[in-house]
CSV table of C-alpha atoms in Angstrom, one decimal:
chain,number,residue,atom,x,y,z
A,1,UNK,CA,503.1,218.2,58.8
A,2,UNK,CA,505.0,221.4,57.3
A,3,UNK,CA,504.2,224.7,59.1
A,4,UNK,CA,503.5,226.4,55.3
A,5,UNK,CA,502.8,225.2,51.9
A,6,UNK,CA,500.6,222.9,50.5
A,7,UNK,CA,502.0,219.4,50.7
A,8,UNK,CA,499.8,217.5,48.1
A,9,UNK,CA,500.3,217.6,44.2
A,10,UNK,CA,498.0,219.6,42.2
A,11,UNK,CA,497.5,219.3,38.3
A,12,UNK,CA,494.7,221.7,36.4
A,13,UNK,CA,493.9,221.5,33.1
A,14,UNK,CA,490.7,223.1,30.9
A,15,UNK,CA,488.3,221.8,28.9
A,16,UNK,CA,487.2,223.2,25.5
A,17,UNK,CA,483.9,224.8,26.9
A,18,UNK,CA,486.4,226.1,29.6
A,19,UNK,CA,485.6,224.4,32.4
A,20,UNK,CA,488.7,224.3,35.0
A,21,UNK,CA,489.8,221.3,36.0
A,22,UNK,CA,491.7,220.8,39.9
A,23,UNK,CA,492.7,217.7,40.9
A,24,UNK,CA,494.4,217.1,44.1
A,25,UNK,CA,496.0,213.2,44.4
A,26,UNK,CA,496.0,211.5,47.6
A,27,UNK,CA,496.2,207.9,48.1
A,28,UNK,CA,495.6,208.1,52.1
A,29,UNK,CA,491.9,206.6,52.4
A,30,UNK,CA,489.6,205.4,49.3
A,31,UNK,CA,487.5,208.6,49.1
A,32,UNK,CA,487.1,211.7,46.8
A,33,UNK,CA,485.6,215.2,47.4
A,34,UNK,CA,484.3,216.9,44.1
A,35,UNK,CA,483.8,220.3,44.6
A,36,UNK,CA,481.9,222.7,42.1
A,37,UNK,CA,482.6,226.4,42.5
A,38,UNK,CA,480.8,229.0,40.6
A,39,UNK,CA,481.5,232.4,40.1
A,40,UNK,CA,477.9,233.5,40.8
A,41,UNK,CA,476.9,235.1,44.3
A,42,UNK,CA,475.1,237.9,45.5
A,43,UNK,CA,477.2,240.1,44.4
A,44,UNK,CA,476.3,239.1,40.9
A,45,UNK,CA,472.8,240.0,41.0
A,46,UNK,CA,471.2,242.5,39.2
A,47,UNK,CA,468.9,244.4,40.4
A,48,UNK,CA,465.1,243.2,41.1
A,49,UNK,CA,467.1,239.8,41.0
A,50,UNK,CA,468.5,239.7,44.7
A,51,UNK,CA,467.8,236.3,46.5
A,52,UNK,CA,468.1,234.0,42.8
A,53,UNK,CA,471.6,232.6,43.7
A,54,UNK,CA,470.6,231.3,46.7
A,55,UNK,CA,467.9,230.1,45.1
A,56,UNK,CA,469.6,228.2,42.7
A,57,UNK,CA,471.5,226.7,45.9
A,58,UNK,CA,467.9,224.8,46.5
A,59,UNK,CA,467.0,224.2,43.2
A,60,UNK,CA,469.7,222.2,41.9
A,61,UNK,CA,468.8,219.7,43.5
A,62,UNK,CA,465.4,219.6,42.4
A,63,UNK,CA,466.0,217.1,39.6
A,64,UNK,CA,467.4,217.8,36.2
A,65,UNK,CA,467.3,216.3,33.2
A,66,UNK,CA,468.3,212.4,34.0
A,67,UNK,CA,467.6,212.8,37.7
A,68,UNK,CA,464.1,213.2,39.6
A,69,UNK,CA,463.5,215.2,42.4
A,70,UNK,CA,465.4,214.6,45.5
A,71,UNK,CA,467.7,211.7,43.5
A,72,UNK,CA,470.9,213.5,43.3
A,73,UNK,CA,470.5,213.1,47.2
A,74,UNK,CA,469.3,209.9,47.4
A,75,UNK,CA,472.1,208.4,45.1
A,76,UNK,CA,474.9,210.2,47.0
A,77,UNK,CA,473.7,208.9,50.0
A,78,UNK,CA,473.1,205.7,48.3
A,79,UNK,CA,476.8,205.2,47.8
A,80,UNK,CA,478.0,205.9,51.4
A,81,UNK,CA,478.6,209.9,50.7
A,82,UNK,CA,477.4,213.0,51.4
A,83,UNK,CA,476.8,216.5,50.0
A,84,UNK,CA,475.8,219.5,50.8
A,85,UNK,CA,476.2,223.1,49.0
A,86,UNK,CA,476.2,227.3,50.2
A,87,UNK,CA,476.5,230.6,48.6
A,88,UNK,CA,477.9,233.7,49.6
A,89,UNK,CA,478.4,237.2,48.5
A,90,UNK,CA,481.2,235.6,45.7
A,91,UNK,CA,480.2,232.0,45.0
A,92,UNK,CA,478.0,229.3,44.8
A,93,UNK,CA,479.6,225.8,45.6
A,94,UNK,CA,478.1,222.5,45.0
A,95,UNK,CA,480.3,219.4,46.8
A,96,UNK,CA,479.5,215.7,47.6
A,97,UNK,CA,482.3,213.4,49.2
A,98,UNK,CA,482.1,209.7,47.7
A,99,UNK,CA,484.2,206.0,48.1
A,100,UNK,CA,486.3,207.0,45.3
A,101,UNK,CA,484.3,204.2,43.4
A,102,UNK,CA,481.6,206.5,43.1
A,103,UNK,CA,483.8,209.5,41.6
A,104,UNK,CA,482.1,208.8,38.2
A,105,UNK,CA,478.5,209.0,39.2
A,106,UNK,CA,479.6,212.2,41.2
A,107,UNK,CA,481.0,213.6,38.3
A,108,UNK,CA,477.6,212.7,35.8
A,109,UNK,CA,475.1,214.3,38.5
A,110,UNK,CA,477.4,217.2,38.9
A,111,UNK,CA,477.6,217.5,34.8
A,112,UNK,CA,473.3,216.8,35.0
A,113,UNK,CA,472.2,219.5,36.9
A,114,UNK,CA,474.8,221.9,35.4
A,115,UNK,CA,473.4,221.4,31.8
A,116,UNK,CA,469.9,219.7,32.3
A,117,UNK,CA,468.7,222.0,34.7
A,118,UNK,CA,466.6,224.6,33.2
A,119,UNK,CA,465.0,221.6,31.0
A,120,UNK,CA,463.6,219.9,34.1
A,121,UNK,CA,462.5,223.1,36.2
A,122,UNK,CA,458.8,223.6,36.2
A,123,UNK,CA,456.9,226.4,37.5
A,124,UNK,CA,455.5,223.7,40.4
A,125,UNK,CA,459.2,223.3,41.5
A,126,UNK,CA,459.9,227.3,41.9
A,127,UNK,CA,457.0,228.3,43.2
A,128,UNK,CA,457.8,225.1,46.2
A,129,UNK,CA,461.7,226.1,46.7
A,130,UNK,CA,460.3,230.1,46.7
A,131,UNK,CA,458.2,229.0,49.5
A,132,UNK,CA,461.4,226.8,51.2
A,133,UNK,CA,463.6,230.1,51.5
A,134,UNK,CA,460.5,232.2,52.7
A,135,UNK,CA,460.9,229.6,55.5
A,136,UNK,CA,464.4,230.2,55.8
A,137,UNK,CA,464.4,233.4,56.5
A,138,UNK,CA,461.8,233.0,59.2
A,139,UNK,CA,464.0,230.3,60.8
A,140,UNK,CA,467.0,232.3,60.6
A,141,UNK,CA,466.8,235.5,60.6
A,142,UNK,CA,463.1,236.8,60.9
A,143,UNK,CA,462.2,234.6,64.4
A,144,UNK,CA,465.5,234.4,65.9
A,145,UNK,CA,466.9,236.9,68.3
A,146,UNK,CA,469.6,239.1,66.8
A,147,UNK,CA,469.2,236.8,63.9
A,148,UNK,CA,468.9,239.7,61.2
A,149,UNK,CA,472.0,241.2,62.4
A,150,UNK,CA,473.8,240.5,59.1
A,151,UNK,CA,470.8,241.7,56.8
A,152,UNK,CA,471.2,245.3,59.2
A,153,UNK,CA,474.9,245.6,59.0
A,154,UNK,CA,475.3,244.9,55.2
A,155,UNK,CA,473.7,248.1,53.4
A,156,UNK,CA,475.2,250.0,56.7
A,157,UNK,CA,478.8,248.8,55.5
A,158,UNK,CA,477.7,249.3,51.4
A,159,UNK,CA,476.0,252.2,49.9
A,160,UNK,CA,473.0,251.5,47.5
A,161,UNK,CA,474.1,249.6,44.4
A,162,UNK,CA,476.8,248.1,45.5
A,163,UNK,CA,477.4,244.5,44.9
A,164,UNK,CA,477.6,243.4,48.8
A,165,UNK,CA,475.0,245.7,50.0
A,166,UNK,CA,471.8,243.0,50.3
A,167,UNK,CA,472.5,239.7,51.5
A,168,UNK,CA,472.4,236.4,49.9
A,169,UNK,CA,468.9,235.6,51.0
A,170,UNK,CA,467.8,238.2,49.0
A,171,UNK,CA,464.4,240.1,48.9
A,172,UNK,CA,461.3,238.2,49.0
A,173,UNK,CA,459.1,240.8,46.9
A,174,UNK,CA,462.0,240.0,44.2
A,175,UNK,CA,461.7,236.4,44.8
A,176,UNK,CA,458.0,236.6,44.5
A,177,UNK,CA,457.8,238.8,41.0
A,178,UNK,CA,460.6,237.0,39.2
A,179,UNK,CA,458.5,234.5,36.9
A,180,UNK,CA,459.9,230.9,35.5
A,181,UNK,CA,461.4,232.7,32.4
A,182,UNK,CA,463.4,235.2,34.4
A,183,UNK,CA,465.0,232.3,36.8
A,184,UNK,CA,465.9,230.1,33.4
A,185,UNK,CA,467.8,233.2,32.1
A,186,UNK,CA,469.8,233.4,35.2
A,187,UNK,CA,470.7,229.7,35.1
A,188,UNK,CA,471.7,230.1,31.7
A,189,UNK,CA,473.4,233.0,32.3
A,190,UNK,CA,476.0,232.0,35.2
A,191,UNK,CA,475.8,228.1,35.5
A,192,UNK,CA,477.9,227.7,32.3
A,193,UNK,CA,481.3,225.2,32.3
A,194,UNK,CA,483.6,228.8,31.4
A,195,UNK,CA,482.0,230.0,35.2
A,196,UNK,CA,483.2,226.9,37.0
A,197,UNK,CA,485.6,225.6,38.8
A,198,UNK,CA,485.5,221.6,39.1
A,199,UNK,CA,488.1,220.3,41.7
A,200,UNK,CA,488.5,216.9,42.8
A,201,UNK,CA,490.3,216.2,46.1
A,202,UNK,CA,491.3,212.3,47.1
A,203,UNK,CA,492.1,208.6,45.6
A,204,UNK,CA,492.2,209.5,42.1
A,205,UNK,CA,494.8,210.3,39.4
A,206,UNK,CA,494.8,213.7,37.7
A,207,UNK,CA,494.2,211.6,34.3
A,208,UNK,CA,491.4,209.4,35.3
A,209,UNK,CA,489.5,212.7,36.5
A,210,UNK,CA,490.3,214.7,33.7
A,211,UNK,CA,489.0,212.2,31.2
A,212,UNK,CA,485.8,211.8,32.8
A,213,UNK,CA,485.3,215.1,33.7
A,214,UNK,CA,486.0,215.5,29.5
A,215,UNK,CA,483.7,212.5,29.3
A,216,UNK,CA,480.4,214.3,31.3
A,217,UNK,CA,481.1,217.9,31.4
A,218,UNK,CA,482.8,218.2,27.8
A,219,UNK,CA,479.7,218.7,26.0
A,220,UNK,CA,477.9,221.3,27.6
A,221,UNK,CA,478.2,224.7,25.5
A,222,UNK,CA,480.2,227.7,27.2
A,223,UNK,CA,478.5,231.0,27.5
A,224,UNK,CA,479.3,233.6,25.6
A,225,UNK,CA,479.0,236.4,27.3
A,226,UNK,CA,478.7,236.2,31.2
A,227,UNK,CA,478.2,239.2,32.5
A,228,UNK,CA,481.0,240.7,35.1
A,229,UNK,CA,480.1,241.6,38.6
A,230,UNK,CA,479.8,245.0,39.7
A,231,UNK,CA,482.9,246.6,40.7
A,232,UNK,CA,482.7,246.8,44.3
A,233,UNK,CA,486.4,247.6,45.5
A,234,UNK,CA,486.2,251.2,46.0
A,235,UNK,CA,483.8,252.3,49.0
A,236,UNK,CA,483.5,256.0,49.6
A,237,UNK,CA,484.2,256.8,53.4
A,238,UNK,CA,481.3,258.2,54.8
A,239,UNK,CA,483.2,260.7,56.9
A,240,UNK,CA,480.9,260.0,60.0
A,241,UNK,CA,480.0,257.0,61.8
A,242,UNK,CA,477.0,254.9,60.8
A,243,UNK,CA,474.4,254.2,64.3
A,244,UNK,CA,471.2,251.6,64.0
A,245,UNK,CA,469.1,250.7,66.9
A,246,UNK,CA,466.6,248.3,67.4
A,247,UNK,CA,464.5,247.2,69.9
A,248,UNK,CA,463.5,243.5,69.8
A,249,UNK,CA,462.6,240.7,71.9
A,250,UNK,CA,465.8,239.8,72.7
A,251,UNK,CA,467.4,238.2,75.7
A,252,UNK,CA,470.0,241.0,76.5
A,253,UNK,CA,471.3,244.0,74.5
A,254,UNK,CA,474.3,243.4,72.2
A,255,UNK,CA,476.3,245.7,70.2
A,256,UNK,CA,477.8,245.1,67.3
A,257,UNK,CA,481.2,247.3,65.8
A,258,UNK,CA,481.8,246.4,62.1
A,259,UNK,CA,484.7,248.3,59.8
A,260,UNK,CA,485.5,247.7,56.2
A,261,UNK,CA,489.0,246.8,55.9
A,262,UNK,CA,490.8,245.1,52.8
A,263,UNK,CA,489.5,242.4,50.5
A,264,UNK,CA,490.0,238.7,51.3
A,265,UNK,CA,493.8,237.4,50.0
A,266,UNK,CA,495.2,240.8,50.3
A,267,UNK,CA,498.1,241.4,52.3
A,268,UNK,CA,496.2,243.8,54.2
A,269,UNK,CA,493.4,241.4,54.9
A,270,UNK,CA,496.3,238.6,56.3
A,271,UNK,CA,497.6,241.3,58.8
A,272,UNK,CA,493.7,241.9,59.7
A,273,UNK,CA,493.1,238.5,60.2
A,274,UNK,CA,495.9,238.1,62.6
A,275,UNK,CA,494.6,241.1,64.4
A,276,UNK,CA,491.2,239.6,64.1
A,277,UNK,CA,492.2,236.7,66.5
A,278,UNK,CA,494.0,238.6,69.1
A,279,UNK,CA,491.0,240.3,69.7
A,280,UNK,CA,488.7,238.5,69.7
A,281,UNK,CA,489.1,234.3,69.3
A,282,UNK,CA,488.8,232.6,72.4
A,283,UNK,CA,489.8,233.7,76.1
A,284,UNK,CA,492.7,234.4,75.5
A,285,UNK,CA,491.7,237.3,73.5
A,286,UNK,CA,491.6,241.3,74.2
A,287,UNK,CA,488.0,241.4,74.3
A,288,UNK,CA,487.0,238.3,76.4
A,289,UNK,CA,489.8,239.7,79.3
A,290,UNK,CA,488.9,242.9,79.1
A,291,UNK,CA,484.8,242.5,78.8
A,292,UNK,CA,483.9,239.4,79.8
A,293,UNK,CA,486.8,238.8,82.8
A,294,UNK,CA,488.0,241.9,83.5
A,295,UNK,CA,485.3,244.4,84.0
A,296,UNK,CA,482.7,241.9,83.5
A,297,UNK,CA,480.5,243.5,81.5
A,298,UNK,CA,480.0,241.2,78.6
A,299,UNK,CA,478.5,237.6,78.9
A,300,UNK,CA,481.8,235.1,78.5
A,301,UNK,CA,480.1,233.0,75.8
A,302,UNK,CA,478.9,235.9,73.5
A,303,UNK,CA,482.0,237.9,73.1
A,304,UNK,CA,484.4,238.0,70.1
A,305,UNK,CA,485.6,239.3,66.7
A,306,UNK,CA,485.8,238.0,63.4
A,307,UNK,CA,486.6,239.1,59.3
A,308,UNK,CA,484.0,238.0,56.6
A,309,UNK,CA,486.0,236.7,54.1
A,310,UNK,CA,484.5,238.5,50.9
A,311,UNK,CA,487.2,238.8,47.8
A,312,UNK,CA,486.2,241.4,46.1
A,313,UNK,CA,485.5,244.4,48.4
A,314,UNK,CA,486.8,245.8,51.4
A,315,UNK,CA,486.2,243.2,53.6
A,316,UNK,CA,484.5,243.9,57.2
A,317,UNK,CA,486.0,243.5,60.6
A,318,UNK,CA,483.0,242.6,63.1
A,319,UNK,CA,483.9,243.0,66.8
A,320,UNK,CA,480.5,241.6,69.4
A,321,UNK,CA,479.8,241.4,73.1
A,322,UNK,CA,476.4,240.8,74.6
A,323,UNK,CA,475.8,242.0,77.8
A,324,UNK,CA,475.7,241.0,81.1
A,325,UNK,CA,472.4,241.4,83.3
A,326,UNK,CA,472.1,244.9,84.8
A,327,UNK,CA,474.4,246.6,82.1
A,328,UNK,CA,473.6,249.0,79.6
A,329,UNK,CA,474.0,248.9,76.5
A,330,UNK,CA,476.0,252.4,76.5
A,331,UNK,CA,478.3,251.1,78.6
A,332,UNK,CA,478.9,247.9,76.8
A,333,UNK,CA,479.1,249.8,73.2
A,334,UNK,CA,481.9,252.3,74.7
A,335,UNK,CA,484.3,249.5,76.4
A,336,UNK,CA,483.5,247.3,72.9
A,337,UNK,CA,485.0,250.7,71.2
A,338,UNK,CA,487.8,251.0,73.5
A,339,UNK,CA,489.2,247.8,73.2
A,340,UNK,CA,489.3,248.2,69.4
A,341,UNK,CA,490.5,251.3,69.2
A,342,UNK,CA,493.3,250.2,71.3
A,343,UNK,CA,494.7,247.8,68.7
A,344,UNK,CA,496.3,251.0,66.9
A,345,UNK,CA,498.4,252.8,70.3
A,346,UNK,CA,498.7,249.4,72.6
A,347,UNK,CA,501.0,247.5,71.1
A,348,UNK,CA,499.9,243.6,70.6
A,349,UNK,CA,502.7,241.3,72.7
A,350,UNK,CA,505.0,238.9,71.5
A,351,UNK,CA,502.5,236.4,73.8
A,352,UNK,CA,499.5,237.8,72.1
A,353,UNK,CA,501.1,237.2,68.5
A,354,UNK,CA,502.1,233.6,69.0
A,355,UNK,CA,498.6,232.3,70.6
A,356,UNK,CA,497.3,233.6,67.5
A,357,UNK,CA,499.6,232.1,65.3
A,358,UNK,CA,498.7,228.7,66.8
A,359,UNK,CA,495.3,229.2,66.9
A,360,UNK,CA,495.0,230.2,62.6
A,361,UNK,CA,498.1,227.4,62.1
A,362,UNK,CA,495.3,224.7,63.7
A,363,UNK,CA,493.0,225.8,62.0
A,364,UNK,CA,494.3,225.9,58.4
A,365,UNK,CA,495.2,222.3,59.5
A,366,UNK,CA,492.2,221.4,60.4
A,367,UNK,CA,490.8,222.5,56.9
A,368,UNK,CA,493.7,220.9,55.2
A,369,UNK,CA,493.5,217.4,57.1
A,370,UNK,CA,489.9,216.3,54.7
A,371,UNK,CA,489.6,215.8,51.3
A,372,UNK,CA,486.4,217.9,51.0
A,373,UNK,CA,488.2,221.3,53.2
A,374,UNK,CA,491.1,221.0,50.8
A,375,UNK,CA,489.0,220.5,47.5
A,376,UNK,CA,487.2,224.0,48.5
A,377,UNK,CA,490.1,225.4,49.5
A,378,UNK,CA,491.9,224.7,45.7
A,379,UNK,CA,488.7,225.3,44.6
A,380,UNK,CA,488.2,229.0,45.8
A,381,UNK,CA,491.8,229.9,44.6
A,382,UNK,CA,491.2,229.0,41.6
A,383,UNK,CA,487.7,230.5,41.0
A,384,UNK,CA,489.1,233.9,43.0
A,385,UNK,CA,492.4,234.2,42.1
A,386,UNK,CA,492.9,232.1,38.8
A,387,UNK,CA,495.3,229.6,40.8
A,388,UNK,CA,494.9,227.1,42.9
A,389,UNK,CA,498.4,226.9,44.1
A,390,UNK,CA,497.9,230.1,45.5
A,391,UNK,CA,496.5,228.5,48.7
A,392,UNK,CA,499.8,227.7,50.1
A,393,UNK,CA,500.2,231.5,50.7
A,394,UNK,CA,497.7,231.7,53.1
A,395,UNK,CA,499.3,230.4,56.0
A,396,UNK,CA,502.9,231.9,55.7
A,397,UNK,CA,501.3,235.0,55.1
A,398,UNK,CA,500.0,234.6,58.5
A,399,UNK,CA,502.5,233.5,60.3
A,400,UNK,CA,505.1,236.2,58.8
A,401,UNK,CA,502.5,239.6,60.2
A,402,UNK,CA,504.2,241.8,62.8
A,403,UNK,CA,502.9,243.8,65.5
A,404,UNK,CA,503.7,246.4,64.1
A,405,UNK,CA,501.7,245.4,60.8
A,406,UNK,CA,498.9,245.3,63.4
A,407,UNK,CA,499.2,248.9,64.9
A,408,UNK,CA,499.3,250.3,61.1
A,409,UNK,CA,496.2,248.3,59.5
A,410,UNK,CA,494.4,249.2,63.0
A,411,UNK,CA,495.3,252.8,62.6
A,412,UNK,CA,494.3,253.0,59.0
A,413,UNK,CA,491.2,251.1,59.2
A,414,UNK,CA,489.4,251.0,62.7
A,415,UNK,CA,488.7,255.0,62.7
A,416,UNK,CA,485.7,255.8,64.8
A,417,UNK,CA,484.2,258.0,62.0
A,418,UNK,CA,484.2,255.2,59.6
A,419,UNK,CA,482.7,253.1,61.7
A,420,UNK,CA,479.5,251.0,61.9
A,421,UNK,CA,477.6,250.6,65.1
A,422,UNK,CA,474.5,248.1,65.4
A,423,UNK,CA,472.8,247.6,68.9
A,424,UNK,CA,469.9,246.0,70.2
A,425,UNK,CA,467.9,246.6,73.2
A,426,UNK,CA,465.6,244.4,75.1
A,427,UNK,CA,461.7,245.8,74.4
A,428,UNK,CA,459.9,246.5,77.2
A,429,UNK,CA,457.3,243.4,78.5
A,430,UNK,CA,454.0,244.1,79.3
């Protein structure tokens, strides 16, 4: 397989009620991935509406018009496939992976719940799936050590009223005071053909999937007016560094270093996620020799760094160690900061910049080698950057960052007074 590029045709088209159309043809096995993107997020939300896109996530698949509760499962299932579907700050995405038999009922339930919806929802169905994500948050974030990390280390990384300052589980008091009315409007609003991207990924010919993608989606009315997203690219330094501490029941303090950096797809951002993986992917890494082998101060499992991927913002950098027993969390946060703010005076090794080559390289391949990561990869290009085709820029754009690319973005954005520090310490037991 290639080292760059994307080796696999790709044909759009779009429908009169503007609904884009991806198809990917690849006679390997007798499968298909359909992927549904939609340009609505979190970041979409207006205010007093935070939580409803990830809302919609459980909803729509609640029944819709020509399907009962729980059959868009069932069916899937039914036919050897499976499906699943997330939102994040950009994007909602709705994918099932079928024999490629089963494209066409794929296609119809996809084309159901994307026009029949709001018909079908009843007040008995909200108020069940309101209760589902109040559960949700308990499981994941509420009852979970360290679980609300990402809820405290959003609004500290984005002012008030911007778009990526709350998270996509969204406030419950919103949730609750939102009546059926309100959550229709939203549907209506966003879940329209001209906000979709519809990519199909496996053994099927461009033809075949734009005629019945014609056949089910084309007569579902467009939207006239969708509203855009809140501009959220420009982030006003703060000048000073931002400090949260929390005392919790958990196991062992952990700090947590986040920067904004450069929006996902961005030169800037390939550089950073190159830097990202020297330190902090693996142990191979600058953080898991220096914290967790050298001076041993971070635990050799919970140690590492990472970018968020968001599109439209300054991204964040997060950088995590959790410590040892019998060290402080003082000590851990300062050798954390050190190691980062090495990146932009110790110059990353010709060693250093291979292994982390190799290690993004696999793992573009890996998403590449499936029919379902390759249909949300096409599919994200095209919702975020109007092209699929685009996604064979990823990779090279990797694999062509320098070291001294990585001194420069470091320098420019890993300051210590634009920085964000989140730490948790162990509360005292009785």
């Amino acid at each position: 397989m290639p080292d760059s590029g994307y080796p696999w045709p790709i044909e759009t088209t779009r429908l009169d009620n503007g609904l884009r159309v991806v198809v990917s043809e690849d006679r390997t096995a007798p499968a298909v991935a359909v992927n549904l993107w939609y340009d609505v997020g979190s970041r979409h939300e207006p205010e007093g509406q935070t939580g409803f896109a990830h809302l919609f996530e459980h909803l729509m698949f609640e029944g819709s018009v020509n399907v009962a509760k729980t059959e868009h499962m069932k069916l899937v299932q039914g036919s050897g496939g499976s499906l699943n579907a997330t939102t994040n700050p950009d994007r909602t995405n709705y994918f099932e992976t079928v024999p490629a038999e089963h494209l066409e009922l794929a296609l119809w339930l996809e084309a159901d719940r994307m026009g029949g919806l709001v018909p079908a929802l009843t007040q008995e169905t909200l108020d069940n799936q309101r209760d589902v994500v109040k559960n949700e948050r308990r499981q994941r974030y509420d009852n979970v050590p360290y679980g609300d990390a990402w809820l405290r280390l959003l609004p500290l990384l984005y002012p008030p009223g911007h778009p990526y300052h709350h998270a996509t589980i969204g406030s419950m008091a919103d949730l609750n005071a939102a009546d059926l009315g309100t959550f229709q409007a939203f549907h209506r609003t966003y879940y329209a053909p001209n906000n979709a991207v519809l990519t199909v990924v496996g053994d099927a010919s461009a033809a075949e999937v734009f005629a019945l993608a014609d056949k089910y989606f084309g007569a579902i009315p467009p939207r006239a007016q969708i509203p855009p997203a809140p501009d959220g690219r420009t982030v006003p330094a703060a000048g000073r560094p931002a400090v949260e501490t929390v005392t919790a029941d958990v196991p062992a303090p952990r700090v947590y270093l986040a920067h904004r950096t450069h929006p996902f797809g961005s030169p800037g951002y390939d550089v950073l996620t190159v830097l990202a993986t020297v330190l902090g992917s693996g142990r191979g890494s600058r953080l898991y020799q220096r914290l967790a082998d050298g001076e041993r101060i971070a635990q050799p499992d919970l140690v590492g760094a990472y970018g968020v991927d968001l599109a439209h913002a300054p991204a964040p950098l997060i950088a995590t160690a959790t410590a040892r027993p019998g060290v402080s969390a003082e000590r851990l946060a300062a050798g954390l900061a050190e190691v980062v703010d090495e990146l932009a005076t110790v110059p990353v090794t010709a060693t250093e910049l291979d292994r982390a080559k190799s290690l993004l390289s696999t793992s573009w391949w890996r998403q590449m080698a499936t029919v379902d990561g390759r249909a949300d990869t096409l599919g994200r290009y095209a919702t975020q950057f109007g092209d699929p085709a685009r996604a064979a820029e990823r990779l090279p754009a990797w694999l062509a960052v320098t070291a001294e690319q990585i001194a420069e973005v470091a320098a420019e954005v890993l300051a210590a007074d634009d920085r964000v520090t989140l730490t948790y310490l162990c509360e005292e037991k009785p």
